[in-house]
Coordinates of C-alpha atoms in Angstrom, one line a residue:
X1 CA 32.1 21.8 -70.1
X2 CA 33.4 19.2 -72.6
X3 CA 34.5 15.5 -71.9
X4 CA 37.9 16.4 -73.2
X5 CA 37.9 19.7 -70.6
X6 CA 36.2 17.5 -67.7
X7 CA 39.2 14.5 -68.3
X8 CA 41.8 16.9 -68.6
X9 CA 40.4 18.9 -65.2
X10 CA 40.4 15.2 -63.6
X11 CA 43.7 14.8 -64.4
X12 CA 45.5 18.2 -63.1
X13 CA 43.0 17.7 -59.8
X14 CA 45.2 14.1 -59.4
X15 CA 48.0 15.2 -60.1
X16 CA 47.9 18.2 -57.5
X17 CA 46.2 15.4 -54.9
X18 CA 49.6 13.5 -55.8
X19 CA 51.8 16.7 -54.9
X20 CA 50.0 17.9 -51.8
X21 CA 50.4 13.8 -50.8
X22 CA 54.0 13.9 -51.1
X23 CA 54.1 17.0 -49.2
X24 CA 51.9 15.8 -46.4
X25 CA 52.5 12.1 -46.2
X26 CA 56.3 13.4 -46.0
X27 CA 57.0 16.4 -44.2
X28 CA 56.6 15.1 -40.3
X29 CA 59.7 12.9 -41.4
X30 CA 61.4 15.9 -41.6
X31 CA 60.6 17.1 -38.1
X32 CA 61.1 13.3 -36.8
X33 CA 65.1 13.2 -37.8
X34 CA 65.2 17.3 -37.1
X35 CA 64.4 16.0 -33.4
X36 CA 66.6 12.9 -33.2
X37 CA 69.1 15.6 -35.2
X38 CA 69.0 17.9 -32.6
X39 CA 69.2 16.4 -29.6
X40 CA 72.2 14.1 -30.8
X41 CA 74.2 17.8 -32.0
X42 CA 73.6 18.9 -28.6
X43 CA 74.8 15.9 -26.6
X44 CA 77.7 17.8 -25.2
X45 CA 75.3 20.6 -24.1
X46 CA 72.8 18.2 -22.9
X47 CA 75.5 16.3 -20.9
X48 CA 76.0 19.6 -18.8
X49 CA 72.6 20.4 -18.5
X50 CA 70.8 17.8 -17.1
X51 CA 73.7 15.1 -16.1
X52 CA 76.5 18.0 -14.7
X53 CA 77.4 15.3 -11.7
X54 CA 78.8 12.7 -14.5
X55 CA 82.4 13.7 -15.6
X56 CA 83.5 13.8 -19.6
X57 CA 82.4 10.5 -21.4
X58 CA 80.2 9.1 -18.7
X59 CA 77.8 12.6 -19.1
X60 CA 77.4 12.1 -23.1
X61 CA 76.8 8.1 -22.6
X62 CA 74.3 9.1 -20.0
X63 CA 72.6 11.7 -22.7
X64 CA 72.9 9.2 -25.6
X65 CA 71.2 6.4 -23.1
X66 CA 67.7 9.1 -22.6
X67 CA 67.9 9.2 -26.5
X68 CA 68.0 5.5 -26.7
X69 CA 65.3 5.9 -24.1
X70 CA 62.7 7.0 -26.6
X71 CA 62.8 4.7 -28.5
X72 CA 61.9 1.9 -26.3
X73 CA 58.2 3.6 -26.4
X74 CA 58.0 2.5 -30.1
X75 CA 56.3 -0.6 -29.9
X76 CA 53.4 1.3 -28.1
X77 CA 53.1 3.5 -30.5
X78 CA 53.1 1.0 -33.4
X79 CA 50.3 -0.6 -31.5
X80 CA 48.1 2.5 -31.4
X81 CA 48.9 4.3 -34.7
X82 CA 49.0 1.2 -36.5
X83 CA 45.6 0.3 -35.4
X84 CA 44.2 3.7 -35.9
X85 CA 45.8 4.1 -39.4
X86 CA 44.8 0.3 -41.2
X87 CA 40.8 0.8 -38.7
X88 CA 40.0 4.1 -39.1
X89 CA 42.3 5.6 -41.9
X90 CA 46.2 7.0 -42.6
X91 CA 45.5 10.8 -42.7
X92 CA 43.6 10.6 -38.8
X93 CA 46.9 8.7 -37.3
X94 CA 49.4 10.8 -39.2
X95 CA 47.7 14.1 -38.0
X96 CA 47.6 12.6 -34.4
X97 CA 51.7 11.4 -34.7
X98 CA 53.2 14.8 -35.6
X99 CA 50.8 16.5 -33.1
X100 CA 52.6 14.5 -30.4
X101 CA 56.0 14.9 -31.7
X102 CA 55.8 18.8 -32.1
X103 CA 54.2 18.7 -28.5
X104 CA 57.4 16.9 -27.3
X105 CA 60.1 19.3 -29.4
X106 CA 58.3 22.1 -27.5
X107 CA 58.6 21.0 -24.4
X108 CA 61.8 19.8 -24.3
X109 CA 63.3 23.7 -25.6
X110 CA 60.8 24.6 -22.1
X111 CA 62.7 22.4 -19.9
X112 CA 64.4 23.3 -16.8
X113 CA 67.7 21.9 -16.2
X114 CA 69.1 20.3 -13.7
X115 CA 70.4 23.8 -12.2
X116 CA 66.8 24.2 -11.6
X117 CA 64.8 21.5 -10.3
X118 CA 67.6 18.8 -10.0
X119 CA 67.1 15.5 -10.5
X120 CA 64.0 16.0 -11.7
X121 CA 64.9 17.7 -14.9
X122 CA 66.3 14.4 -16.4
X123 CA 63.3 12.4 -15.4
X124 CA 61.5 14.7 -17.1
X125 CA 63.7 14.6 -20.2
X126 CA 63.0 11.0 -20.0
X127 CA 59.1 10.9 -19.8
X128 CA 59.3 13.5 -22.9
X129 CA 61.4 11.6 -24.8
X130 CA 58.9 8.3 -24.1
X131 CA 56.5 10.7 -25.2
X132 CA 58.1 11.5 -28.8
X133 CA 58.9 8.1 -29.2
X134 CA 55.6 6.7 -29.2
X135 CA 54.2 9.3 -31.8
X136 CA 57.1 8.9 -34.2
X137 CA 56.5 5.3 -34.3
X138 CA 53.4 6.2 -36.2
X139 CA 55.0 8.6 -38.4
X140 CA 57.3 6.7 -40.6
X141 CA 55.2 3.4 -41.4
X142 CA 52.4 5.7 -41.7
X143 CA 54.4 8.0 -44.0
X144 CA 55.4 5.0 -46.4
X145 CA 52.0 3.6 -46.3
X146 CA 50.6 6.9 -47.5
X147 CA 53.3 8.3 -50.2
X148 CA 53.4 4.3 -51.9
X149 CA 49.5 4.1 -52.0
X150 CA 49.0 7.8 -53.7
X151 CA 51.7 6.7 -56.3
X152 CA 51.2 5.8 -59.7
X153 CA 51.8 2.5 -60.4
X154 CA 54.7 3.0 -62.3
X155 CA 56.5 5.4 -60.0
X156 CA 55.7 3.7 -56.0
X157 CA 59.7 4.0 -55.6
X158 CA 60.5 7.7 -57.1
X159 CA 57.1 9.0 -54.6
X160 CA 58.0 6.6 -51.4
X161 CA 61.8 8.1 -51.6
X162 CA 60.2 11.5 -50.1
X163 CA 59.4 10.1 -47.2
X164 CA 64.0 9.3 -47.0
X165 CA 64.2 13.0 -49.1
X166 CA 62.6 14.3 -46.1
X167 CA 64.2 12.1 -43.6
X168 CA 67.6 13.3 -45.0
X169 CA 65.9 17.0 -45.5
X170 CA 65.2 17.0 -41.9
X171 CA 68.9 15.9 -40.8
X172 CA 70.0 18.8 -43.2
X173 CA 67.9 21.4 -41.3
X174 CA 68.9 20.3 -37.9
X175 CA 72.5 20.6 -38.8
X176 CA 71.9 24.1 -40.3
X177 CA 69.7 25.6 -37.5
X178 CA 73.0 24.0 -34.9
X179 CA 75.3 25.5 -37.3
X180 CA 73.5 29.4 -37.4
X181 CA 72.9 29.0 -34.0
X182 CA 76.6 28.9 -32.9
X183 CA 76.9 31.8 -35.0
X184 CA 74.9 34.1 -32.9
X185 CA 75.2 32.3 -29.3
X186 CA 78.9 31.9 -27.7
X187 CA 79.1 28.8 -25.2
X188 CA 78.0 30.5 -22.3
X189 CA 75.1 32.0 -24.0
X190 CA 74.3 28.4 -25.5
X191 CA 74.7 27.1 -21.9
X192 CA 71.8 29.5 -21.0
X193 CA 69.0 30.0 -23.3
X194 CA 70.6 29.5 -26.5
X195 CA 70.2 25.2 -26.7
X196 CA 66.6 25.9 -26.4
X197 CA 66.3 27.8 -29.9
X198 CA 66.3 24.7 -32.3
X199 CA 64.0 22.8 -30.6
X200 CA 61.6 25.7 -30.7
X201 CA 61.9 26.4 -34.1
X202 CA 60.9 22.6 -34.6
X203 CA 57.4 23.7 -33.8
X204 CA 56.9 25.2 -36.9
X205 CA 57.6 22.1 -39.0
X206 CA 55.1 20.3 -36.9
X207 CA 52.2 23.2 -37.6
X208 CA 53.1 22.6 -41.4
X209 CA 52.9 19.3 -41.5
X210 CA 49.7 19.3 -39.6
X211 CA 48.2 21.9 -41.7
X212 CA 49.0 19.7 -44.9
X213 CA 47.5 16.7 -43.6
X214 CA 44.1 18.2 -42.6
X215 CA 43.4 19.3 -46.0
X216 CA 44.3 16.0 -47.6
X217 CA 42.2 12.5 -48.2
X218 CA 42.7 9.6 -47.2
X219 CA 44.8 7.4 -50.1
X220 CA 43.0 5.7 -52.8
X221 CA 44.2 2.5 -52.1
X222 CA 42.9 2.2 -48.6
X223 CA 39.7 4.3 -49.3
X224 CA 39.1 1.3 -52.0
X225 CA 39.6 -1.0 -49.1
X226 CA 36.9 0.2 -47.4
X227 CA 34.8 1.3 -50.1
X228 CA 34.6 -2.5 -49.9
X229 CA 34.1 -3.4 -46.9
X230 CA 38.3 -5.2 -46.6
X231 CA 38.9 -3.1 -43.8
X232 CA 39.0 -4.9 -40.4
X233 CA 38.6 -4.3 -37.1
X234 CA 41.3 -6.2 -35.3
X235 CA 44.3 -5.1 -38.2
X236 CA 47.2 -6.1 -35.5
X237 CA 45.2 -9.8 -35.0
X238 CA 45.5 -10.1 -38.8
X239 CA 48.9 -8.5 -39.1
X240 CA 50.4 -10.9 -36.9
X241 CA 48.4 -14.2 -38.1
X242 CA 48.9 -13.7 -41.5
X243 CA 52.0 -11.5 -42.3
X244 CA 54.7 -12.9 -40.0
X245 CA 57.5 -13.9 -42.4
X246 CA 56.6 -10.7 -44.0
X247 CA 57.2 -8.6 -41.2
X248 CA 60.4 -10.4 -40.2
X249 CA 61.6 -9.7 -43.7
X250 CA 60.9 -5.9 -42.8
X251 CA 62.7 -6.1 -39.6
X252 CA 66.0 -7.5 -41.1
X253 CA 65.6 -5.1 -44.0
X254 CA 66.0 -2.1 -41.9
X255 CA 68.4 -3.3 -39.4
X256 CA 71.9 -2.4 -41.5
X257 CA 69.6 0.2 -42.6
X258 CA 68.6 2.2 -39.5
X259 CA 72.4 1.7 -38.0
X260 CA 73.2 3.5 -40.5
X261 CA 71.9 6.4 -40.5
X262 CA 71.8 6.2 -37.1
X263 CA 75.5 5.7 -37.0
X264 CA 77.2 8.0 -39.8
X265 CA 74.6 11.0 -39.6
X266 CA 74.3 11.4 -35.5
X267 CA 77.4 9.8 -34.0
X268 CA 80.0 10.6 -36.1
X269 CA 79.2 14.1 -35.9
X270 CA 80.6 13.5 -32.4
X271 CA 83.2 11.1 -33.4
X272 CA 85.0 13.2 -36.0
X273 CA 85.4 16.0 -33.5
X274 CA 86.1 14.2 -30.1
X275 CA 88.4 11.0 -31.3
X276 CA 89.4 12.3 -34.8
X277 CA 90.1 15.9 -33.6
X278 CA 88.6 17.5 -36.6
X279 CA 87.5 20.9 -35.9
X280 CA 83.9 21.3 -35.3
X281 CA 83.0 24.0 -38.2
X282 CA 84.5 21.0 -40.7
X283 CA 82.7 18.7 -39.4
X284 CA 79.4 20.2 -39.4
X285 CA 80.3 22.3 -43.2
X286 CA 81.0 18.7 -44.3
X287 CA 78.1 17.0 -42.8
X288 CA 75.9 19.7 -44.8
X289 CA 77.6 18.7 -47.7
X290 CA 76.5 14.9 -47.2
X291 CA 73.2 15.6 -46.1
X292 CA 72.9 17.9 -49.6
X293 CA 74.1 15.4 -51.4
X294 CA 72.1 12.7 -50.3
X295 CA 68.9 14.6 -50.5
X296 CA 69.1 14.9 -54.5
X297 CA 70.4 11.3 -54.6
X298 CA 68.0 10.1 -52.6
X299 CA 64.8 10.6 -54.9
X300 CA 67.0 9.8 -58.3
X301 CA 67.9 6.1 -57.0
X302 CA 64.0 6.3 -55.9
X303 CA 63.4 7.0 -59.6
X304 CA 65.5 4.8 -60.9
X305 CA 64.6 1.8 -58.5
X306 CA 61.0 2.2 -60.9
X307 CA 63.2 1.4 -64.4
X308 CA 65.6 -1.5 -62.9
X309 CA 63.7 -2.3 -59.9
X310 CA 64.2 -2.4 -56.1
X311 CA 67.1 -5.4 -55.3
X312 CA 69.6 -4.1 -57.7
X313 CA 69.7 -0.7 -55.8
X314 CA 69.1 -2.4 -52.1
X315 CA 72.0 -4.7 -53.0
X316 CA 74.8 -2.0 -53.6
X317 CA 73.2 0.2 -50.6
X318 CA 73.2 -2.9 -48.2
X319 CA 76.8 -4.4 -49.7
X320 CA 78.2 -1.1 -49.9
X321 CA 78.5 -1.0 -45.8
X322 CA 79.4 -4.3 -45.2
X323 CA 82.8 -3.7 -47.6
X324 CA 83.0 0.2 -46.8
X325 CA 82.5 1.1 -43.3
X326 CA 85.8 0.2 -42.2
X327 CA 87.6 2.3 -44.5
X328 CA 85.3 5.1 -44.1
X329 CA 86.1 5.3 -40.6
X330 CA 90.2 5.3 -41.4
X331 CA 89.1 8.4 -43.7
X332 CA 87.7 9.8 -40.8
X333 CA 90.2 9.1 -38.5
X334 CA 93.0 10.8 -40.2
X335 CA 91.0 14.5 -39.5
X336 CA 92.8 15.6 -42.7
X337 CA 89.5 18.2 -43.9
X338 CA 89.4 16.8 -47.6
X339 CA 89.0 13.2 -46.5
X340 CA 86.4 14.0 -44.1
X341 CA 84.4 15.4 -46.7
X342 CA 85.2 12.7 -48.9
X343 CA 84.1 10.1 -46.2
X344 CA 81.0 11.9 -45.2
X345 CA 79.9 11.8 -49.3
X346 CA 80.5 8.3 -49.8
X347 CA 78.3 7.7 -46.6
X348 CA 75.4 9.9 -48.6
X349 CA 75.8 7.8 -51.8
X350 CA 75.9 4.6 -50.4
X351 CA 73.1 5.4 -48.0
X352 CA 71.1 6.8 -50.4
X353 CA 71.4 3.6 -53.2
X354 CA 69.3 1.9 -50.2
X355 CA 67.0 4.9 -48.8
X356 CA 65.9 5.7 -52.6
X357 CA 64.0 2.4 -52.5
X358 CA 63.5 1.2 -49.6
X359 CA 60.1 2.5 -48.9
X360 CA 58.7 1.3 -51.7
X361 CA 60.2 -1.9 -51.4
X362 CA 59.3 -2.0 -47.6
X363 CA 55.4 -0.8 -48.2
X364 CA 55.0 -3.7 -51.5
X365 CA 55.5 -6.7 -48.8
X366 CA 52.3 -6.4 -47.2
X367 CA 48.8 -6.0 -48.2
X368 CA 46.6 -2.5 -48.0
X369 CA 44.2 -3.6 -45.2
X370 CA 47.5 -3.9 -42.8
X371 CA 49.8 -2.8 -44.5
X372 CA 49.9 0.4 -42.2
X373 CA 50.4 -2.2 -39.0
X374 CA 52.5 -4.9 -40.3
X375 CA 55.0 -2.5 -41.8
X376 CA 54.8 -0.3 -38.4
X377 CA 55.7 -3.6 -36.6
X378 CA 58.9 -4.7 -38.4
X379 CA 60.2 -1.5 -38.9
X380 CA 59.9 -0.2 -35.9
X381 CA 61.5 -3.2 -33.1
X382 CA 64.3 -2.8 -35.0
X383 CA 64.9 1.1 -35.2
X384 CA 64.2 0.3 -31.4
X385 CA 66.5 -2.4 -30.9
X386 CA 69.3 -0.9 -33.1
X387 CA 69.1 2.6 -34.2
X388 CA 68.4 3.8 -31.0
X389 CA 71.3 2.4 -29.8
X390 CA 73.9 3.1 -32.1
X391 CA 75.1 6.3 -30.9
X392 CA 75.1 4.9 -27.1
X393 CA 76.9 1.2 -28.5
X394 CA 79.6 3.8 -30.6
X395 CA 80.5 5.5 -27.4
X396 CA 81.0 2.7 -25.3
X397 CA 83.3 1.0 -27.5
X398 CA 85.6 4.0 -27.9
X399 CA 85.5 4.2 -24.4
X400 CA 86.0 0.2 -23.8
X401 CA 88.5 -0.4 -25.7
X402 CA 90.4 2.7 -26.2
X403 CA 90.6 1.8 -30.2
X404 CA 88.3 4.3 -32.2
X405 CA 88.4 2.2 -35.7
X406 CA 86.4 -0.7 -33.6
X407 CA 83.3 0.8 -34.0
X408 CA 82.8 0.0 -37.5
X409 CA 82.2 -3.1 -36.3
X410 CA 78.8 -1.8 -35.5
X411 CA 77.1 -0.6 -39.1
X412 CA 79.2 -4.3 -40.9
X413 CA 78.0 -6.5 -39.1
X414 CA 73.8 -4.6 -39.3
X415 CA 74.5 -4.2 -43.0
X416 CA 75.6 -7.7 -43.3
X417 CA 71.8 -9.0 -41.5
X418 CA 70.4 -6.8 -44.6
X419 CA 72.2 -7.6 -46.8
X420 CA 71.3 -11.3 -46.5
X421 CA 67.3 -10.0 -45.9
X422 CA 67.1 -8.4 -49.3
X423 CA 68.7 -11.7 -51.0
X424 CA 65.8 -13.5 -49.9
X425 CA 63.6 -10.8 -51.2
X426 CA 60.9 -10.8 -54.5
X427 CA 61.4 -8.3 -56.6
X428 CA 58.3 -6.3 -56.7
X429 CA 58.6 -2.8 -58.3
X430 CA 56.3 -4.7 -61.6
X431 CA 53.9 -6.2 -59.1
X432 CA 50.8 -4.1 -58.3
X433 CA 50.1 -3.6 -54.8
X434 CA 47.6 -5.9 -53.0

């Protein structure tokens, strides 16, 4: 074989490693939001299932609250999958965190309900949701760590906005396998056995995504790190000695960040049909239409976060809340169809100006040998602290205040923290990764 035919065999083999990266690092982000996705679209269901003693609002706050639930088990799991994935390497942790979450999808479509066992089928609910909470806390850092580090230099933000392609993929298939299934199951039918079919069919993305990752090495980055002997033992020690203002960057970045999509993409599926009395086949046809939109968007501000860099794009994505959220929710609120869908795009855009980089611009903060850890830690107190709660915080101001429009509030005042975050921010899409 020729040097020119061994080069050019070198290069198609990295490139393909590249590929089969973006599909691994990035595909248990899909089954992450499908989960979060699903159990938010079936609150209502939910509510009856396992809460049927609470009456109207009190049964969906009370389903809401066991999603908030899961995410209190986050810091755990940064703690474990972080140290696994800077100690012994990112493919071994990521293979472990969508095990665990495909585990808990499964078990929750096998639940009994409260019809049942009683009281115990909430409890349950509960300890599965812990459960899932812990190993998607390894997922998205882990995710970041992985698609930024297999990257070429020159394109860290077009490859890190798969792991937010996915995220937005993922709340794209939930809302389609919610919207088929109320094709072929009538309430009563749902009410029995038909609630259970989407989180079944969330197995299947788990077995992908495990299946990926086992034929797939480690990144080059951190294989370099410990081809040289920078890998450490203790990364959390070292994360929190020497990373601090770093990580409290991270956790302000994604605070208007994960209220976002927290807010717009699983409460207000809720909101627009229950406040704004928009029938529920507009608002899930126009939630399809976001979440399509936002997908392509998604990876082209990615892209172009690489030629103008990462501020520029955070800037608009972060600013763009702070002024917009409080019209979008008058858009909503008149439940005339075309404004819905006009709403629910502008979310997309908007959202995705920010998701497109934010990866990237997230994983360039900290260092290889923690990067895994340190990013894990910022990111994911405040997905705990606020995304979680977003839906839950929504619901009780509706019902507080009896003044739907005050819950934008809510994603202003989180973009506004971001906003301010990413002021303070380097620019780093020119600056090679440490």
């Amino acid at each position: 074989m020729s040097k020119q035919q061994t080069l050019t065999r070198e290069i198609s083999v990295s490139a393909g490693a590249q590929r089969r990266a973006v599909l691994a690092g990035s595909f248990g982000n899909l089954l992450e939001q499908y989960d979060n996705l699903i159990y938010a679209y079936s609150a209502s269901l939910l509510a009856v299932l396992f809460f049927p003693t609470a009456e109207g609002i009190t049964g969906i706050l009370a389903t809401f609250a066991v999603f908030a639930v899961g995410f209190l088990a986050r810091p755990v799991g940064t703690l474990i999958f972080g140290h696994i994935g800077d100690k012994i390497g990112r493919k071994q942790a990521l293979i472990v965190s969508v095990g665990l979450m495909g585990l808990a999808t499964l078990l929750i479509g096998c639940l009994p309900t409260y019809n049942s066992i009683g009281s115990w089928a909430p409890i349950l609910l509960v300890a599965i949701r812990l459960i899932q909470g812990a190993a998607v806390a390894g997922e998205w850092a882990g995710s970041a760590a992985m698609l930024v580090e297999y990257a070429p230099p020159h394109r860290r933000g077009f490859f890190g906005s798969f792991n937010q392609v996915t995220t937005a993929a993922g709340f794209l298939l939930a809302s389609a396998v919610v919207a088929l299934n109320s094709l072929f199951f009538d309430q009563q039918a749902m009410l029995g056995f038909g609630w259970r079919v989407p989180f079944l069919a969330g197995v299947l993305t788990a077995g992908v995504a495990v299946f990926l990752r086992l034929g797939l090495d480690d990144t080059p980055s951190y294989q370099a790190e410990k081809d040289a002997g920078h890998t450490t033992e203790k990364p959390l020690r070292i994360a929190f000695a020497t990373q601090r203002l770093a990580i409290a960057k991270g956790f302000g970045f994604t605070v208007g960040w994960t209220v976002a999509y927290f807010f717009f993409l699983t409460y207000i599926p809720t909101y627009i049909t229950t406040v704004a009395g928009v029938s529920p086949n507009v608002a899930k046809a126009s939630n399809l239409v976001s979440l399509a939109v936002m997908v392509v968007a998604i990876a082209g501000f990615g892209a172009l976060s690489d030629r103008i860099g990462r501020k520029p794009l955070l800037l608009i994505g972060s600013g763009g809340f702070v002024v917009l959220s409080y019209p979008i929710l008058l858009m909503f609120g008149t439940g005339n169809d075309f404004m819905v869908y006009l709403a629910q795009i502008l979310v997309a855009i908007v959202l995705a100006a920010f998701s497109g980089p934010g990866p990237a611009a997230l994983s360039e903060l900290f260092p290889t040998s923690v990067r895994y850890s340190s990013l894990g830690i910022g990111y994911n107190f405040s997905v705990m602290l606020f995304g979680g709660t977003a839906a839950f915080i929504a619901t009780g101001l509706v019902g507080a205040t009896g003044i739907p429009e005050m819950v934008a509030l809510l994603p202003i005042v989180a973009a506004l923290v971001t906003l301010l975050v990413v002021l303070r921010m380097p620019e780093t899409f020119h600056t090679p990764l440490r």
